[in-house]
Structure formats: structure tokens, C-alpha cells
PDB file of C-alpha atoms in Angstrom:
ATOM      1  CA  PRO Y   1       0.000   0.000   0.000  1.00 68.00           C
ATOM      2  CA  MET Y   2       1.097   3.517  -0.731  1.00 89.00           C
ATOM      3  CA  LEU Y   3      -0.228   6.858   0.447  1.00 92.00           C
ATOM      4  CA  MET Y   4      -0.362   9.776  -1.921  1.00 91.00           C
ATOM      5  CA  GLU Y   5      -1.747  13.262  -1.339  1.00 91.00           C
ATOM      6  CA  TYR Y   6      -4.658  13.768  -3.729  1.00 89.00           C
ATOM      7  CA  ASN Y   7      -5.590  17.395  -3.110  1.00 91.00           C
ATOM      8  CA  ARG Y   8      -5.042  20.140  -0.544  1.00 91.00           C
ATOM      9  CA  LEU Y   9      -7.071  22.921   1.017  1.00 89.00           C
ATOM     10  CA  ASN Y  10      -4.488  25.612   1.712  1.00 87.00           C
ATOM     11  CA  PRO Y  11      -4.733  28.143   4.565  1.00 88.00           C
ATOM     12  CA  THR Y  12      -7.124  30.990   3.820  1.00 81.00           C
ATOM     13  CA  LYS Y  13      -5.626  33.485   6.282  1.00 84.00           C
ATOM     14  CA  GLU Y  14      -2.076  34.572   7.097  1.00 86.00           C
ATOM     15  CA  ILE Y  15      -2.513  34.249  10.870  1.00 84.00           C
ATOM     16  CA  PRO Y  16       0.185  31.930  12.276  1.00 79.00           C
ATOM     17  CA  ASP Y  17      -1.749  30.798  15.364  1.00 85.00           C
ATOM     18  CA  LEU Y  18      -5.082  30.209  13.582  1.00 92.00           C
ATOM     19  CA  ARG Y  19      -5.977  26.515  13.827  1.00 94.00           C
ATOM     20  CA  VAL Y  20      -8.393  24.196  12.086  1.00 95.00           C
ATOM     21  CA  MET Y  21      -9.963  22.607  15.177  1.00 97.00           C
ATOM     22  CA  ASP Y  22     -12.133  19.969  13.512  1.00 98.00           C
ATOM     23  CA  PHE Y  23     -13.865  19.003  10.291  1.00 97.00           C
ATOM     24  CA  SER Y  24     -16.809  16.915   9.161  1.00 98.00           C
ATOM     25  CA  SER Y  25     -17.637  15.579   5.724  1.00 98.00           C
ATOM     26  CA  ILE Y  26     -20.629  14.096   3.997  1.00 97.00           C
ATOM     27  CA  GLU Y  27     -20.724  12.447   0.598  1.00 96.00           C
ATOM     28  CA  ASN Y  28     -22.846  13.936  -2.180  1.00 93.00           C
ATOM     29  CA  ASP Y  29     -23.427  13.378  -5.916  1.00 91.00           C
ATOM     30  CA  VAL Y  30     -20.195  14.999  -7.131  1.00 90.00           C
ATOM     31  CA  GLY Y  31     -17.831  14.404  -4.214  1.00 94.00           C
ATOM     32  CA  PHE Y  32     -18.027  15.655  -0.631  1.00 95.00           C
ATOM     33  CA  THR Y  33     -19.320  18.583   1.361  1.00 97.00           C
ATOM     34  CA  ILE Y  34     -16.743  19.431   4.012  1.00 97.00           C
ATOM     35  CA  ALA Y  35     -17.122  21.747   6.998  1.00 98.00           C
ATOM     36  CA  THR Y  36     -14.017  23.153   8.678  1.00 97.00           C
ATOM     37  CA  VAL Y  37     -14.169  24.997  12.006  1.00 98.00           C
ATOM     38  CA  TYR Y  38     -11.481  27.319  13.290  1.00 97.00           C
ATOM     39  CA  SER Y  39     -10.033  28.695  16.499  1.00 96.00           C
ATOM     40  CA  ASP Y  40     -11.166  32.230  15.529  1.00 96.00           C
ATOM     41  CA  SER Y  41     -14.842  31.130  15.500  1.00 97.00           C
ATOM     42  CA  ASN Y  42     -15.017  30.852  11.700  1.00 97.00           C
ATOM     43  CA  ILE Y  43     -17.068  28.121  10.025  1.00 98.00           C
ATOM     44  CA  LYS Y  44     -16.419  27.317   6.368  1.00 97.00           C
ATOM     45  CA  VAL Y  45     -18.376  24.904   4.201  1.00 98.00           C
ATOM     46  CA  TRP Y  46     -16.665  23.566   1.093  1.00 97.00           C
ATOM     47  CA  GLN Y  47     -17.641  21.459  -1.865  1.00 97.00           C
ATOM     48  CA  PHE Y  48     -14.947  19.036  -2.952  1.00 97.00           C
ATOM     49  CA  ASP Y  49     -15.359  17.845  -6.531  1.00 95.00           C
ATOM     50  CA  PHE Y  50     -12.998  15.104  -7.696  1.00 90.00           C
ATOM     51  CA  ASP Y  51     -12.458  16.913 -11.007  1.00 90.00           C
ATOM     52  CA  THR Y  52     -12.144  20.539  -9.918  1.00 93.00           C
ATOM     53  CA  GLY Y  53     -11.096  20.411  -6.236  1.00 93.00           C
ATOM     54  CA  PHE Y  54     -12.294  22.663  -3.390  1.00 96.00           C
ATOM     55  CA  HIS Y  55     -14.892  25.438  -3.772  1.00 96.00           C
ATOM     56  CA  LEU Y  56     -16.086  27.591  -0.859  1.00 97.00           C
ATOM     57  CA  LEU Y  57     -19.878  27.358  -0.469  1.00 97.00           C
ATOM     58  CA  ASN Y  58     -20.367  29.458   2.647  1.00 97.00           C
ATOM     59  CA  SER Y  59     -18.405  31.097   5.465  1.00 97.00           C
ATOM     60  CA  TRP Y  60     -19.553  32.756   8.689  1.00 98.00           C
ATOM     61  CA  PHE Y  61     -18.556  33.348  12.310  1.00 98.00           C
ATOM     62  CA  TYR Y  62     -20.171  31.783  15.383  1.00 98.00           C
ATOM     63  CA  SER Y  63     -19.016  34.487  17.823  1.00 95.00           C
ATOM     64  CA  THR Y  64     -15.578  35.285  19.190  1.00 93.00           C
ATOM     65  CA  CYS Y  65     -14.826  31.987  20.949  1.00 96.00           C
ATOM     66  CA  CYS Y  66     -13.072  28.914  19.636  1.00 97.00           C
ATOM     67  CA  ILE Y  67     -15.070  26.171  17.926  1.00 98.00           C
ATOM     68  CA  LEU Y  68     -13.809  22.823  19.204  1.00 98.00           C
ATOM     69  CA  ASN Y  69     -15.736  20.287  17.129  1.00 97.00           C
ATOM     70  CA  CYS Y  70     -18.342  19.812  14.433  1.00 98.00           C
ATOM     71  CA  GLN Y  71     -20.519  17.095  12.939  1.00 97.00           C
ATOM     72  CA  PHE Y  72     -22.892  17.090   9.984  1.00 97.00           C
ATOM     73  CA  LEU Y  73     -26.407  15.936  10.901  1.00 97.00           C
ATOM     74  CA  ASN Y  74     -27.394  15.728   7.214  1.00 95.00           C
ATOM     75  CA  ASN Y  75     -26.541  17.502   3.943  1.00 92.00           C
ATOM     76  CA  HIS Y  76     -27.612  20.949   5.200  1.00 95.00           C
ATOM     77  CA  HIS Y  77     -27.310  20.942   9.004  1.00 98.00           C
ATOM     78  CA  LEU Y  78     -24.081  21.186  10.985  1.00 98.00           C
ATOM     79  CA  LEU Y  79     -23.713  20.842  14.757  1.00 98.00           C
ATOM     80  CA  ILE Y  80     -20.814  22.622  16.494  1.00 98.00           C
ATOM     81  CA  GLY Y  81     -19.457  22.550  20.061  1.00 98.00           C
ATOM     82  CA  THR Y  82     -17.637  25.620  21.399  1.00 98.00           C
ATOM     83  CA  THR Y  83     -15.524  26.913  24.282  1.00 98.00           C
ATOM     84  CA  ASP Y  84     -18.490  28.837  25.728  1.00 98.00           C
ATOM     85  CA  GLY Y  85     -20.199  25.509  26.579  1.00 98.00           C
ATOM     86  CA  CYS Y  86     -22.791  25.729  23.817  1.00 98.00           C
ATOM     87  CA  VAL Y  87     -23.895  23.326  21.121  1.00 98.00           C
ATOM     88  CA  THR Y  88     -25.385  25.021  18.057  1.00 98.00           C
ATOM     89  CA  ILE Y  89     -27.029  23.652  14.911  1.00 98.00           C
ATOM     90  CA  TYR Y  90     -26.668  25.663  11.698  1.00 98.00           C
ATOM     91  CA  ASP Y  91     -28.455  25.488   8.391  1.00 98.00           C
ATOM     92  CA  THR Y  92     -25.358  25.552   6.181  1.00 97.00           C
ATOM     93  CA  THR Y  93     -27.187  26.945   3.148  1.00 96.00           C
ATOM     94  CA  THR Y  94     -28.267  30.104   4.993  1.00 97.00           C
ATOM     95  CA  ALA Y  95     -25.526  30.239   7.687  1.00 97.00           C
ATOM     96  CA  LYS Y  96     -28.291  30.731  10.265  1.00 98.00           C
ATOM     97  CA  ALA Y  97     -28.398  29.082  13.679  1.00 98.00           C
ATOM     98  CA  VAL Y  98     -31.576  27.010  14.010  1.00 98.00           C
ATOM     99  CA  ALA Y  99     -30.944  25.710  17.546  1.00 98.00           C
ATOM    100  CA  LYS Y 100     -28.584  26.524  20.419  1.00 98.00           C
ATOM    101  CA  GLU Y 101     -28.258  25.073  23.911  1.00 98.00           C
ATOM    102  CA  LYS Y 102     -25.722  25.707  26.690  1.00 98.00           C
ATOM    103  CA  LEU Y 103     -24.807  22.198  27.870  1.00 98.00           C
ATOM    104  CA  HIS Y 104     -21.529  22.837  29.757  1.00 98.00           C
ATOM    105  CA  GLN Y 105     -19.979  25.552  31.911  1.00 97.00           C
ATOM    106  CA  SER Y 106     -17.076  25.876  29.483  1.00 95.00           C
ATOM    107  CA  GLY Y 107     -15.678  23.962  26.490  1.00 97.00           C
ATOM    108  CA  VAL Y 108     -17.593  21.147  24.804  1.00 98.00           C
ATOM    109  CA  LYS Y 109     -14.589  18.856  24.288  1.00 97.00           C
ATOM    110  CA  ALA Y 110     -16.297  15.706  22.993  1.00 98.00           C
ATOM    111  CA  ILE Y 111     -19.429  14.993  20.977  1.00 98.00           C
ATOM    112  CA  GLY Y 112     -21.008  11.742  19.917  1.00 96.00           C
ATOM    113  CA  ILE Y 113     -24.119  11.510  17.767  1.00 95.00           C
ATOM    114  CA  HIS Y 114     -26.053   8.288  17.330  1.00 91.00           C
ATOM    115  CA  GLN Y 115     -29.450   8.274  15.644  1.00 89.00           C
ATOM    116  CA  ASP Y 116     -31.184  11.266  17.247  1.00 92.00           C
ATOM    117  CA  TYR Y 117     -29.148  11.405  20.461  1.00 95.00           C
ATOM    118  CA  LEU Y 118     -26.206  13.659  21.227  1.00 97.00           C
ATOM    119  CA  ILE Y 119     -23.800  12.898  24.051  1.00 97.00           C
ATOM    120  CA  THR Y 120     -21.316  15.598  25.022  1.00 98.00           C
ATOM    121  CA  GLY Y 121     -18.381  15.767  27.409  1.00 98.00           C
ATOM    122  CA  GLY Y 122     -16.868  18.976  28.666  1.00 97.00           C
ATOM    123  CA  ASP Y 123     -14.112  20.847  30.433  1.00 96.00           C
ATOM    124  CA  ASP Y 124     -16.457  20.881  33.429  1.00 97.00           C
ATOM    125  CA  ASN Y 125     -16.083  17.052  33.785  1.00 97.00           C
ATOM    126  CA  ALA Y 126     -19.768  16.602  32.946  1.00 98.00           C
ATOM    127  CA  ILE Y 127     -21.541  14.383  30.434  1.00 98.00           C
ATOM    128  CA  THR Y 128     -24.877  15.346  28.886  1.00 97.00           C
ATOM    129  CA  VAL Y 129     -27.424  13.394  26.849  1.00 96.00           C
ATOM    130  CA  SER Y 130     -29.690  15.392  24.532  1.00 97.00           C
ATOM    131  CA  GLN Y 131     -32.227  14.588  21.880  1.00 96.00           C
ATOM    132  CA  VAL Y 132     -31.389  16.330  18.590  1.00 97.00           C
ATOM    133  CA  ASN Y 133     -32.870  16.781  15.170  1.00 95.00           C
ATOM    134  CA  ASN Y 134     -32.181  19.321  12.440  1.00 94.00           C
ATOM    135  CA  THR Y 135     -33.823  22.185  14.324  1.00 95.00           C
ATOM    136  CA  SER Y 136     -33.740  21.394  18.042  1.00 97.00           C
ATOM    137  CA  ILE Y 137     -31.571  20.323  20.966  1.00 98.00           C
ATOM    138  CA  LYS Y 138     -33.391  19.048  24.052  1.00 98.00           C
ATOM    139  CA  LEU Y 139     -31.340  18.220  27.163  1.00 97.00           C
ATOM    140  CA  ILE Y 140     -32.474  14.905  28.675  1.00 95.00           C
ATOM    141  CA  ASP Y 141     -29.907  14.218  31.397  1.00 95.00           C
ATOM    142  CA  ARG Y 142     -26.663  15.556  32.856  1.00 97.00           C
ATOM    143  CA  VAL Y 143     -24.058  13.927  35.109  1.00 97.00           C
ATOM    144  CA  GLU Y 144     -22.053  16.705  36.786  1.00 95.00           C
ATOM    145  CA  ASP Y 145     -19.045  14.685  38.018  1.00 94.00           C
ATOM    146  CA  ALA Y 146     -18.789  12.090  35.253  1.00 96.00           C
ATOM    147  CA  ALA Y 147     -14.984  12.205  35.614  1.00 96.00           C
ATOM    148  CA  SER Y 148     -12.423  13.884  37.830  1.00 95.00           C
ATOM    149  CA  ALA Y 149     -11.030  15.769  34.815  1.00 96.00           C
ATOM    150  CA  THR Y 150     -12.020  16.995  31.342  1.00 97.00           C
ATOM    151  CA  ILE Y 151     -13.935  14.508  29.172  1.00 97.00           C
ATOM    152  CA  THR Y 152     -11.873  14.208  25.974  1.00 96.00           C
ATOM    153  CA  SER Y 153     -13.615  11.644  23.782  1.00 97.00           C
ATOM    154  CA  ILE Y 154     -16.927   9.813  23.401  1.00 97.00           C
ATOM    155  CA  GLY Y 155     -17.664   6.772  21.266  1.00 96.00           C
ATOM    156  CA  TYR Y 156     -20.864   4.791  20.921  1.00 95.00           C
ATOM    157  CA  VAL Y 157     -20.780   1.060  21.583  1.00 94.00           C
ATOM    158  CA  ASP Y 158     -24.422   0.385  20.729  1.00 91.00           C
ATOM    159  CA  ASN Y 159     -27.895   1.927  21.148  1.00 87.00           C
ATOM    160  CA  LYS Y 160     -27.681   1.856  24.947  1.00 89.00           C
ATOM    161  CA  SER Y 161     -24.022   2.363  25.801  1.00 94.00           C
ATOM    162  CA  PHE Y 162     -21.001   4.529  25.061  1.00 96.00           C
ATOM    163  CA  ILE Y 163     -17.417   4.923  26.194  1.00 97.00           C
ATOM    164  CA  ALA Y 164     -15.995   8.170  27.543  1.00 97.00           C
ATOM    165  CA  THR Y 165     -12.341   8.954  28.151  1.00 97.00           C
ATOM    166  CA  SER Y 166     -10.949  11.767  30.228  1.00 96.00           C
ATOM    167  CA  VAL Y 167      -7.725  13.527  31.173  1.00 96.00           C
ATOM    168  CA  ASP Y 168      -7.585  11.475  34.394  1.00 94.00           C
ATOM    169  CA  GLN Y 169      -6.592   8.475  32.185  1.00 94.00           C
ATOM    170  CA  ILE Y 170      -9.748   6.512  32.962  1.00 95.00           C
ATOM    171  CA  VAL Y 171     -11.884   4.905  30.267  1.00 97.00           C
ATOM    172  CA  ARG Y 172     -15.491   4.559  31.427  1.00 97.00           C
ATOM    173  CA  LEU Y 173     -18.339   2.526  29.940  1.00 97.00           C
ATOM    174  CA  TRP Y 174     -21.708   4.253  30.355  1.00 97.00           C
ATOM    175  CA  THR Y 175     -25.193   2.907  29.752  1.00 93.00           C
ATOM    176  CA  PHE Y 176     -28.382   4.881  29.329  1.00 86.00           C
ATOM    177  CA  SER Y 177     -32.076   4.238  28.902  1.00 84.00           C
ATOM    178  CA  LEU Y 178     -34.800   6.509  27.681  1.00 75.00           C
TER     179      LEU Y 178
END
């Protein structure tokens, strides 16, 4: 096997400490739609066509805080988690927020989406479970002291369980019922 770079999305700003914090992609008829989120609160949505490369579809700012993660819900809705503790859903065609909920005291460090459920982990050591769709976020449950340090990653095991890791070096298996 051999790896070979196929294409590249070059930096769009000459700011040395600007960082791409996360990305999400979704396949479409001509290639992929890709969302990139930045440390300066910028959100950019790109179309990648295998023949012509990257084309910017839309760009906007969330606020002034850092966006930590993102995940497409479908072709036109993007969920982001930010350092102000909020989770926001955007319609990517209009760049308008359609839902926003403050789930953590500070940064939303980890997100996991399975079917219509969102699990988040934060700098505040908490885990939340919310019901989500394209236009709403409804908090269902919150565990304040889910770890003794920042939750860093969440991964679903099945419809009733997920794994969360944290800075305290502990991997925890969680179950939930609705």
C-alpha cells in the first residue's frame, strides 16, 4: 500500500496561530461537502469535486470563541461545540443558527451523535445526553461529576451504551435508557 496526497485545502488566512480545530464531511453526488471549524470562530463549508477540487460554499462566524468540534447531521445541518459551553445547529445553506443550547460551563470537548441522540463531554467534567434533530436540541440528562477531569472523547458502543475517556486516564463505559 502507498499513500499519496490527492488534493489540498491551503490556509485561507495569514494568521500563524489560527488553527483548524475539527472538520466533518458528507458524501454527495459529485464528491463531498466538508465543513471546517477554526479557532477564531469561523465556520467554512466547502464542496470538494474530484475533477475541480475545493470550492467555498459558505463562510460565517459563530461568535468570538473557539469552535472545538463539528458534525454534519445531514446535507444541510451542521452541529458545532464551542468553548463557551454551547452546542449550536446551523443550516449551512443560509448560515443561520436554528438551535442553540448551553450544555456545559465551558468547552464542549467531545461529541457523539447516534441516531437522534447527542452525548457531550466537557471541560467541566460533565456528560450530557440530549435529543437532537435538524432544528432542536433538548437536554435529557446531565451527570455533573462524570470524571475527575475533562472529558476528551466519546464513542458509541451500541444503542444503549457509550465509552468516555478523560484527562484522568480513565476509560469509562456508560449505559443509558430513555
